[in-house]
PDB file of C-alpha atoms in Angstrom:
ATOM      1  CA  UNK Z   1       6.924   0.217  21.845  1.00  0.00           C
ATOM      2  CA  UNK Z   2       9.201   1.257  18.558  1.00  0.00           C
ATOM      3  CA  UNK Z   3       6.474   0.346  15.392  1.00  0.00           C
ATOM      4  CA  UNK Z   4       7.660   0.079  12.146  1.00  0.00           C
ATOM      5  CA  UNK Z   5       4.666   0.113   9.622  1.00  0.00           C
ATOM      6  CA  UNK Z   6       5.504  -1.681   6.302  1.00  0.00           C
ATOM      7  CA  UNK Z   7       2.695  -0.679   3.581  1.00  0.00           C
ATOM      8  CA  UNK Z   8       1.763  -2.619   0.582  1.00  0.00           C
ATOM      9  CA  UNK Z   9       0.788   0.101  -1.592  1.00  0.00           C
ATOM     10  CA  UNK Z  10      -0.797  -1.617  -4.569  1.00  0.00           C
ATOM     11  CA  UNK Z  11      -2.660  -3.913  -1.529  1.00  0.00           C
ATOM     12  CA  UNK Z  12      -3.594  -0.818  -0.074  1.00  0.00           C
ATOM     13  CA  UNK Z  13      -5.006   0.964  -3.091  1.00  0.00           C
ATOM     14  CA  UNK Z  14      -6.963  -2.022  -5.078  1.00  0.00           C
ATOM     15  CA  UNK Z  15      -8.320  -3.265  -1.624  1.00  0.00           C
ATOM     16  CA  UNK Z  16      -9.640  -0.286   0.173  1.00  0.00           C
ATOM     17  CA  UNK Z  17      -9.029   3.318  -1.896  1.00  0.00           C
ATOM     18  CA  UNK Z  18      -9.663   2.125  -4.810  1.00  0.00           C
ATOM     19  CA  UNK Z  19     -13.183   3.897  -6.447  1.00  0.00           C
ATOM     20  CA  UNK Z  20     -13.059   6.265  -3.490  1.00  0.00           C
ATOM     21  CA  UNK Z  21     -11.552   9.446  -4.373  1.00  0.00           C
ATOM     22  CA  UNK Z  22     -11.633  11.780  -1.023  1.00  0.00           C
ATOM     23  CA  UNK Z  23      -9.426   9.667   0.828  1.00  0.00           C
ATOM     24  CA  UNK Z  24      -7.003   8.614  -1.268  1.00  0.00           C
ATOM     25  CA  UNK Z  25      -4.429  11.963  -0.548  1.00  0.00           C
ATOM     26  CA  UNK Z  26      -3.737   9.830   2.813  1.00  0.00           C
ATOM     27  CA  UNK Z  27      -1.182  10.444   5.467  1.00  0.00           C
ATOM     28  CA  UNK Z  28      -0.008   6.928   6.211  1.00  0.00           C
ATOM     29  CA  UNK Z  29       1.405   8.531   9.955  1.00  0.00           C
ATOM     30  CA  UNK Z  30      -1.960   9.375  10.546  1.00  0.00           C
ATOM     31  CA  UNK Z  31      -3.352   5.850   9.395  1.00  0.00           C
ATOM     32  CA  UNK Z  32      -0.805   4.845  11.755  1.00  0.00           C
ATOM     33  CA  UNK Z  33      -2.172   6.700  14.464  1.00  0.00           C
ATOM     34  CA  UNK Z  34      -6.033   6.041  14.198  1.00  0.00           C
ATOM     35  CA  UNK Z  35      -5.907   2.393  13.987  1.00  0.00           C
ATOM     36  CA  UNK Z  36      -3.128   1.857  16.516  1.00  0.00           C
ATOM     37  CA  UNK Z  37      -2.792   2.596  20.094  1.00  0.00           C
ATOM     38  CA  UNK Z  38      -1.010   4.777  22.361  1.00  0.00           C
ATOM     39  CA  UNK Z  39       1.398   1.951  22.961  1.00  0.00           C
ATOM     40  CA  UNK Z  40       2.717   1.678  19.367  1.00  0.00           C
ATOM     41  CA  UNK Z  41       5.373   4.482  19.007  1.00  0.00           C
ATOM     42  CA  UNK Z  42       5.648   4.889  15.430  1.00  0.00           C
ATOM     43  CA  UNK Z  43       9.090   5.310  14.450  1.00  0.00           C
ATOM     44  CA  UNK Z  44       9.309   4.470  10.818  1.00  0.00           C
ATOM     45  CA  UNK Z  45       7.038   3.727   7.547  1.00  0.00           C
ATOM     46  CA  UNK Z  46       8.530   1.832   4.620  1.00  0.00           C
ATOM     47  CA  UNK Z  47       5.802   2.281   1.497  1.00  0.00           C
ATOM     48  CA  UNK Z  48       6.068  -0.176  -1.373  1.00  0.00           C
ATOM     49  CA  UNK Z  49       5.562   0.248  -4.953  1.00  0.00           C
ATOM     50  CA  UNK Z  50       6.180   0.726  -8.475  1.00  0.00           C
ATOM     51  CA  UNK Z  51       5.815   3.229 -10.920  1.00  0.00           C
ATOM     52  CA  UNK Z  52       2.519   3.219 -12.944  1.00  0.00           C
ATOM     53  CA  UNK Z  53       1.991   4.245 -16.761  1.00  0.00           C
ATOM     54  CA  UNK Z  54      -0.970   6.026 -17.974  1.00  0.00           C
ATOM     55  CA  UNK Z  55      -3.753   4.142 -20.258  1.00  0.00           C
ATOM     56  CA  UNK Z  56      -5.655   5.300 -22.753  1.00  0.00           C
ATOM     57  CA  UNK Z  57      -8.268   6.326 -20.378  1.00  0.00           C
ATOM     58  CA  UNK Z  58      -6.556   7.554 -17.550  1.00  0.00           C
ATOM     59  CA  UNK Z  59      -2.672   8.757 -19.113  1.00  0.00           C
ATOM     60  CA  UNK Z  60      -2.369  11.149 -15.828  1.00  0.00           C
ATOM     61  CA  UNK Z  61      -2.444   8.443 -13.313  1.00  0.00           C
ATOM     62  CA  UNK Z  62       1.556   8.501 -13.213  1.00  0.00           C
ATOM     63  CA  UNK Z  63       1.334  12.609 -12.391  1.00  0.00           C
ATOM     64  CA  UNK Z  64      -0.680  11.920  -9.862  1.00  0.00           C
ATOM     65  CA  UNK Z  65       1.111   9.078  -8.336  1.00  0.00           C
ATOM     66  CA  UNK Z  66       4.464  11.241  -8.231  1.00  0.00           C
ATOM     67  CA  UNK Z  67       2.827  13.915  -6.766  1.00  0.00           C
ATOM     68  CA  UNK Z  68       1.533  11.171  -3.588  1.00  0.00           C
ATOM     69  CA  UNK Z  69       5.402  10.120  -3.784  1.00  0.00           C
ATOM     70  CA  UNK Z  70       6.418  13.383  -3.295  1.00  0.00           C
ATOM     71  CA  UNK Z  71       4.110  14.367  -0.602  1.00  0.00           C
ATOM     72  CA  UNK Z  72       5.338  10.639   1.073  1.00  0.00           C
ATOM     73  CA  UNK Z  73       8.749  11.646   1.152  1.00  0.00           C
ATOM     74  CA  UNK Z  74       7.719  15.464   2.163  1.00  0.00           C
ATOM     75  CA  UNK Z  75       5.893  13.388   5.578  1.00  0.00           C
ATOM     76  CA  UNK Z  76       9.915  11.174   5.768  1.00  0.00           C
ATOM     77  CA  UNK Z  77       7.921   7.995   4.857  1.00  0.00           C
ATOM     78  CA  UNK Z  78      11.000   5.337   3.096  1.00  0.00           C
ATOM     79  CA  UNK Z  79       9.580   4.646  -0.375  1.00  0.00           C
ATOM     80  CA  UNK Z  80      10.658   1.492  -2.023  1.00  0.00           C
ATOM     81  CA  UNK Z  81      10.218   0.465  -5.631  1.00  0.00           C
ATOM     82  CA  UNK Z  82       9.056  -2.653  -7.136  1.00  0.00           C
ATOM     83  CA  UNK Z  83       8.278  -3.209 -11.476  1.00  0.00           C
ATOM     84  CA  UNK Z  84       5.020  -2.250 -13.186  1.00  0.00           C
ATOM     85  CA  UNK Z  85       4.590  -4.646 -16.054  1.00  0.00           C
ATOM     86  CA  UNK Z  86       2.263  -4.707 -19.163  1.00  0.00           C
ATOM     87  CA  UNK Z  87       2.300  -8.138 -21.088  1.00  0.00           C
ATOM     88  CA  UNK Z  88       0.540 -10.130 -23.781  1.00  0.00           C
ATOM     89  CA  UNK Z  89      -0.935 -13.049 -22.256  1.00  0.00           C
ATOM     90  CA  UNK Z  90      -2.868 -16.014 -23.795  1.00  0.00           C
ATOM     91  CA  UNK Z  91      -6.276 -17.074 -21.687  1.00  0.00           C
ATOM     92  CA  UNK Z  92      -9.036 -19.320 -21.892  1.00  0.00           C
ATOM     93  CA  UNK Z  93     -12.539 -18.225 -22.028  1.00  0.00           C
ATOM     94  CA  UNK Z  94     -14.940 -19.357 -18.993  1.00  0.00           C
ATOM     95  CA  UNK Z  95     -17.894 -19.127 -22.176  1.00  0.00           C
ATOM     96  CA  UNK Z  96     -16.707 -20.298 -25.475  1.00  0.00           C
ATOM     97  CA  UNK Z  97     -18.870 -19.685 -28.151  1.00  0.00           C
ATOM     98  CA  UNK Z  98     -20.835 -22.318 -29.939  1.00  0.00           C
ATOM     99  CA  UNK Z  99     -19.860 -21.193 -33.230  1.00  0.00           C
ATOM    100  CA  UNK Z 100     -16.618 -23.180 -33.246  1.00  0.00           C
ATOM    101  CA  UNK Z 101     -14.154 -20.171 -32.907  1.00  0.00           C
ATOM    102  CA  UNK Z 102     -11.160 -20.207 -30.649  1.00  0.00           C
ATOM    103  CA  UNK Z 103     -11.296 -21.149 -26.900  1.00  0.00           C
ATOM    104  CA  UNK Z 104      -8.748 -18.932 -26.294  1.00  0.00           C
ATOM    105  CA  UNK Z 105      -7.620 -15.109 -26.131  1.00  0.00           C
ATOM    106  CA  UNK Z 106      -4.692 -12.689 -26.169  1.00  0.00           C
ATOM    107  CA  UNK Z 107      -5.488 -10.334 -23.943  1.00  0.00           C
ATOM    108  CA  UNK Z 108      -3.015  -7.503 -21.986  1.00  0.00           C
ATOM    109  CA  UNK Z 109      -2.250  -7.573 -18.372  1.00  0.00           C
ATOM    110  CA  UNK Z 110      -0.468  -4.957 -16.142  1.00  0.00           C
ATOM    111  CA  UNK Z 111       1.191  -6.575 -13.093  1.00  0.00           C
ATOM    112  CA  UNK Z 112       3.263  -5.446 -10.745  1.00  0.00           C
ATOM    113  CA  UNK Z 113       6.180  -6.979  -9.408  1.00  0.00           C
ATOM    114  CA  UNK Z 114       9.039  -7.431  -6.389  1.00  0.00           C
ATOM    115  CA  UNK Z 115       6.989  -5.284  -3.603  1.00  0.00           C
ATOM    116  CA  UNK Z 116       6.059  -8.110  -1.646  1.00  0.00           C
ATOM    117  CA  UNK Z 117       9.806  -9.246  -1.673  1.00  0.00           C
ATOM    118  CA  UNK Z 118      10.854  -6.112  -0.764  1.00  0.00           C
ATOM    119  CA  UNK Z 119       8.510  -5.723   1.993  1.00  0.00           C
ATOM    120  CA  UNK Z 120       9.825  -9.104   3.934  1.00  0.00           C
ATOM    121  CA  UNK Z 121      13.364  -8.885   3.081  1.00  0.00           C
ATOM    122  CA  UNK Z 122      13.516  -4.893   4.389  1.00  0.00           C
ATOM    123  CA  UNK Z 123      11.056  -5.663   7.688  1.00  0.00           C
ATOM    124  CA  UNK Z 124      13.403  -8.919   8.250  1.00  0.00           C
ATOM    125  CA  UNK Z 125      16.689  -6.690   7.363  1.00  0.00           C
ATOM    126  CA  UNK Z 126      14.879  -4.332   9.966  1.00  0.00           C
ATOM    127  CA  UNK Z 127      14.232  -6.755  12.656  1.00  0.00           C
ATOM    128  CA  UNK Z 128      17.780  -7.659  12.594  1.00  0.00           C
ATOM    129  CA  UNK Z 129      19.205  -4.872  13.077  1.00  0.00           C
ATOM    130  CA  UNK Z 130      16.749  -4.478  16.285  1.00  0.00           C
ATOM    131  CA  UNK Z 131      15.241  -1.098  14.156  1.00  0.00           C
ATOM    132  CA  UNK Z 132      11.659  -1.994  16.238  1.00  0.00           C
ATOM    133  CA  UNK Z 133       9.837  -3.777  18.822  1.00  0.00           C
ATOM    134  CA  UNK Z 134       6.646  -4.018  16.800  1.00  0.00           C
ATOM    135  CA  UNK Z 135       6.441  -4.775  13.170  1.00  0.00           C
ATOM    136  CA  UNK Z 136       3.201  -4.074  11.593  1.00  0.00           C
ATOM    137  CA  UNK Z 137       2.090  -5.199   8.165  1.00  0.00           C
ATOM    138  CA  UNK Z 138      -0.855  -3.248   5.793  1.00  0.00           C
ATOM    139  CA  UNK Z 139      -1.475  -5.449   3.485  1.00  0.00           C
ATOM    140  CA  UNK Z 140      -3.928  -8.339   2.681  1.00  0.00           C
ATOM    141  CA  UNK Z 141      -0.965 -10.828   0.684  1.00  0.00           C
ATOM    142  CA  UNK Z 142      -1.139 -13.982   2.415  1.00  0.00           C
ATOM    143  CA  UNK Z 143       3.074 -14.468   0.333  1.00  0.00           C
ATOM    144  CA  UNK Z 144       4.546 -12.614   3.164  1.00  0.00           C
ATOM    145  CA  UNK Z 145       3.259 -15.444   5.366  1.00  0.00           C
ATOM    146  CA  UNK Z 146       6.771 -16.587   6.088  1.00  0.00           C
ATOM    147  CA  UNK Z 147       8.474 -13.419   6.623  1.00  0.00           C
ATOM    148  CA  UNK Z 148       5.672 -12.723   9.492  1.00  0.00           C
ATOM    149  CA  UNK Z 149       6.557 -16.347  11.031  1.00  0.00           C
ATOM    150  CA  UNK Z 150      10.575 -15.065  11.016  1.00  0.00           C
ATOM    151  CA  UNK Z 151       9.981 -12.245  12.250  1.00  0.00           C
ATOM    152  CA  UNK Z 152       8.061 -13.054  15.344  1.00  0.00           C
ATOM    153  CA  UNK Z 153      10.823 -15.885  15.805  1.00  0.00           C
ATOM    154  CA  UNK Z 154      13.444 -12.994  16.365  1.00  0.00           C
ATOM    155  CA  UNK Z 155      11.311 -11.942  19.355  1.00  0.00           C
ATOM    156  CA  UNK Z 156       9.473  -9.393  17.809  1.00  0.00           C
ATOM    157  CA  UNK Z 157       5.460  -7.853  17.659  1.00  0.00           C
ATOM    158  CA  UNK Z 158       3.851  -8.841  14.700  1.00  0.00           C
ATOM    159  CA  UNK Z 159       0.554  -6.687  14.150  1.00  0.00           C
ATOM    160  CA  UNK Z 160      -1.797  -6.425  10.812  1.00  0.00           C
ATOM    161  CA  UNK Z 161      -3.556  -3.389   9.519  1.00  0.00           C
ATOM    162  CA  UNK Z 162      -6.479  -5.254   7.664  1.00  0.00           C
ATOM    163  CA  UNK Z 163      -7.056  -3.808   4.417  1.00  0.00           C
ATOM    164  CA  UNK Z 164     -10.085  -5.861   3.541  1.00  0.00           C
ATOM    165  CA  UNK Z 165     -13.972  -6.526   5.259  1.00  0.00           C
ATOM    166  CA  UNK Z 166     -14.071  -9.921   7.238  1.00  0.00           C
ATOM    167  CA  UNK Z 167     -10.552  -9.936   8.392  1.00  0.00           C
ATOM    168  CA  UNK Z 168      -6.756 -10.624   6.259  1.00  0.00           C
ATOM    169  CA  UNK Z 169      -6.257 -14.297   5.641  1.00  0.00           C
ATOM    170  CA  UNK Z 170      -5.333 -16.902   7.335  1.00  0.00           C
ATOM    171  CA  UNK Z 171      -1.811 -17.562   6.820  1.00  0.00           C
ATOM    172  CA  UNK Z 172      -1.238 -14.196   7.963  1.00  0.00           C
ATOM    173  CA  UNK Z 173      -3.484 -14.095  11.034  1.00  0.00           C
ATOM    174  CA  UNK Z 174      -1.502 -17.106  12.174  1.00  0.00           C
ATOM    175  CA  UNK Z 175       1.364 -15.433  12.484  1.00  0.00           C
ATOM    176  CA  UNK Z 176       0.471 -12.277  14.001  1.00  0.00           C
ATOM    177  CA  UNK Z 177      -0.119 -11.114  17.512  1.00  0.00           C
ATOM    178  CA  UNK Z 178      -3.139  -8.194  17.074  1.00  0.00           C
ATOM    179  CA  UNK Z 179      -5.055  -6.854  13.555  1.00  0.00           C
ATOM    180  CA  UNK Z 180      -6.461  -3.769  13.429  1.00  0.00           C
ATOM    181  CA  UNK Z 181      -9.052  -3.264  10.715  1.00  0.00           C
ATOM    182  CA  UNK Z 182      -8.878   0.161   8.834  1.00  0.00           C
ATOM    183  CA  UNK Z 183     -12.450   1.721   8.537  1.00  0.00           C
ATOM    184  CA  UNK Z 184     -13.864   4.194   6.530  1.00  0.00           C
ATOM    185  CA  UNK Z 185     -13.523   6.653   8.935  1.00  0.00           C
ATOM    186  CA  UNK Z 186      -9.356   6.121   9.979  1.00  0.00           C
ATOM    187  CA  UNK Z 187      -8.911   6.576   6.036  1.00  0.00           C
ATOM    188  CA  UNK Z 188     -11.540  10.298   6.361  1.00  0.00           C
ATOM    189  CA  UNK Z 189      -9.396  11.489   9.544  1.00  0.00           C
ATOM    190  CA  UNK Z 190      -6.160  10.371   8.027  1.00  0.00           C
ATOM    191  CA  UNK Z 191      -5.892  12.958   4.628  1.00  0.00           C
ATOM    192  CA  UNK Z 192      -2.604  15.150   3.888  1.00  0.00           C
ATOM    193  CA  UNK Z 193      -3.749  19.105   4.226  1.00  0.00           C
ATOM    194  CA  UNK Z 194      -4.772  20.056   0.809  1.00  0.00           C
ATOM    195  CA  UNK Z 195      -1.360  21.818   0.201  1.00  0.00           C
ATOM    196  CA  UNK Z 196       1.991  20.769   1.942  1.00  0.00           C
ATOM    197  CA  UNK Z 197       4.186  23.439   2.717  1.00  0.00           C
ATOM    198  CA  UNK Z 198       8.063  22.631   1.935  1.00  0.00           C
ATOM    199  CA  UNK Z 199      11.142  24.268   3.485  1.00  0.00           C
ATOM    200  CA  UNK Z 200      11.446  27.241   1.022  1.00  0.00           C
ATOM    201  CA  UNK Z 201       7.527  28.259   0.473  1.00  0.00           C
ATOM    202  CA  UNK Z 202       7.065  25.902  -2.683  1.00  0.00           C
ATOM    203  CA  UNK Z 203       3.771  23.371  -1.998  1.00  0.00           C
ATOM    204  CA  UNK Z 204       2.859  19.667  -3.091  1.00  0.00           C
ATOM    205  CA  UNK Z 205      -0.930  20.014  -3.938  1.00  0.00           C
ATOM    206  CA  UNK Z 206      -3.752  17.445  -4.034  1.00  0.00           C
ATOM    207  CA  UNK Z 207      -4.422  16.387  -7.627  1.00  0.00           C
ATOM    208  CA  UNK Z 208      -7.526  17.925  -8.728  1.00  0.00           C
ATOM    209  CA  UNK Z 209      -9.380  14.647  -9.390  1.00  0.00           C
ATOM    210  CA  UNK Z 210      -9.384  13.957  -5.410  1.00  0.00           C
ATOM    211  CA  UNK Z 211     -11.690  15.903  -3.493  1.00  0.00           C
ATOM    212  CA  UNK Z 212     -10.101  16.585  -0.861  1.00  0.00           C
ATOM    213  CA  UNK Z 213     -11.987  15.868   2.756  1.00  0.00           C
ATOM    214  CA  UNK Z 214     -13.364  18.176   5.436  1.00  0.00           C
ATOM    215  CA  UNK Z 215      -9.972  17.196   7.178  1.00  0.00           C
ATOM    216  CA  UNK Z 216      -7.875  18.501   4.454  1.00  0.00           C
ATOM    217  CA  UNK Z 217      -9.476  22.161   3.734  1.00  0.00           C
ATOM    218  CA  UNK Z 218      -6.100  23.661   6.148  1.00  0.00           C
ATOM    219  CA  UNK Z 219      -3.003  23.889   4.916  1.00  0.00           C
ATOM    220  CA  UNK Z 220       0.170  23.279   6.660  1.00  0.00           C
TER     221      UNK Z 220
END
């Protein structure tokens, strides 16, 4: 069965990599591999995202990210790109103080933006042009509800890799036909060799602030 793996990338890292830094060099084909079965041919992996900026106490996060990019491409995952915004935004406080000062706060917040759009128009686009028999969704964003339901109206497989403990949520379940969950030990099988060889002897390197796993000592 042709599988087409769409991946949520911000889903994926705040919901299961994030704090845990051996397994975050990860080879989504692999992913692909350990929590699927023999039956899913996996023909293609679409990876959604956006380009971070560094803070004051982490400014090499976006070196690091290209460097994953890079290796993403290096594997022939399709890497799609979303916004990464940082705005001034007013809040209220759950605790106001008794001493009569504001309710309220400015405060900064980083969002990012279009990946889950991008995701169900390009697995929709994808299903249309009959480019699988099996779409399957890593993510957790109960938004992409509809695009699911479309989907498996064309006739198609609609599976979920669950990023999250106690199952993805309910508006997605609905509309799929299996969900896999992704365990600690898919993500520990799953790493990128600590160095990947490219066509002309230059290498894309794990960044030194993730240990790399027993399953990423060779290189390839």
């Amino acid at each position: 069965m042709r599988t087409a793996i769409y991946v949520d990338g911000f889903n994926l890292f705040h919901r299961l990599l994030e704090g845990k830094a051996n397994v975050k060099w990860l080879d989504l084909f692999a992913l692909a591999r350990a929590c699927l079965r023999n039956e899913n041919d996996v023909t293609m992996i679409r990876y959604f995202t956006a380009r971070v900026t560094g803070t004051e106490t982490d400014p090499d996060q976006p070196s690091r990210q290209d460097v994953y990019l890079r290796a993403l491409l290096a594997r022939g995952v399709h890497v799609h790109y979303g916004t990464f915004r940082q705005r001034q935004k007013r809040a209220r406080l759950v605790e106001p103080s008794d001493n009569g000062e504001s309710t309220h706060v400015r405060i900064w917040t980083r969002e990012e933006k279009d990946s889950d759009v991008n995701l169900g128009v390009h697995m929709l686009h994808d299903a249309w042009n009959d480019e699988y028999d099996c779409a399957v969704v890593l993510s957790n964003d109960s938004d992409l509800a509809e695009a699911l339901r479309l989907v498996r109206s064309l006739g198609k497989v609609v599976g979920i890799l669950c990023p999250v403990a106690g199952g993805p949520a309910k508006d997605l379940q609905m509309h799929a036909d299996f969900v896999r969950p992704i365990r600690l030990v898919h993500l520990l099988r799953s790493q990128f060799p600590s160095a990947i060889r490219l066509p002309g002897g230059s290498e894309i390197r794990c960044p030194s602030r993730w240990h790399s796993s027993p399953a990423a000592q060779a290189t390839t």
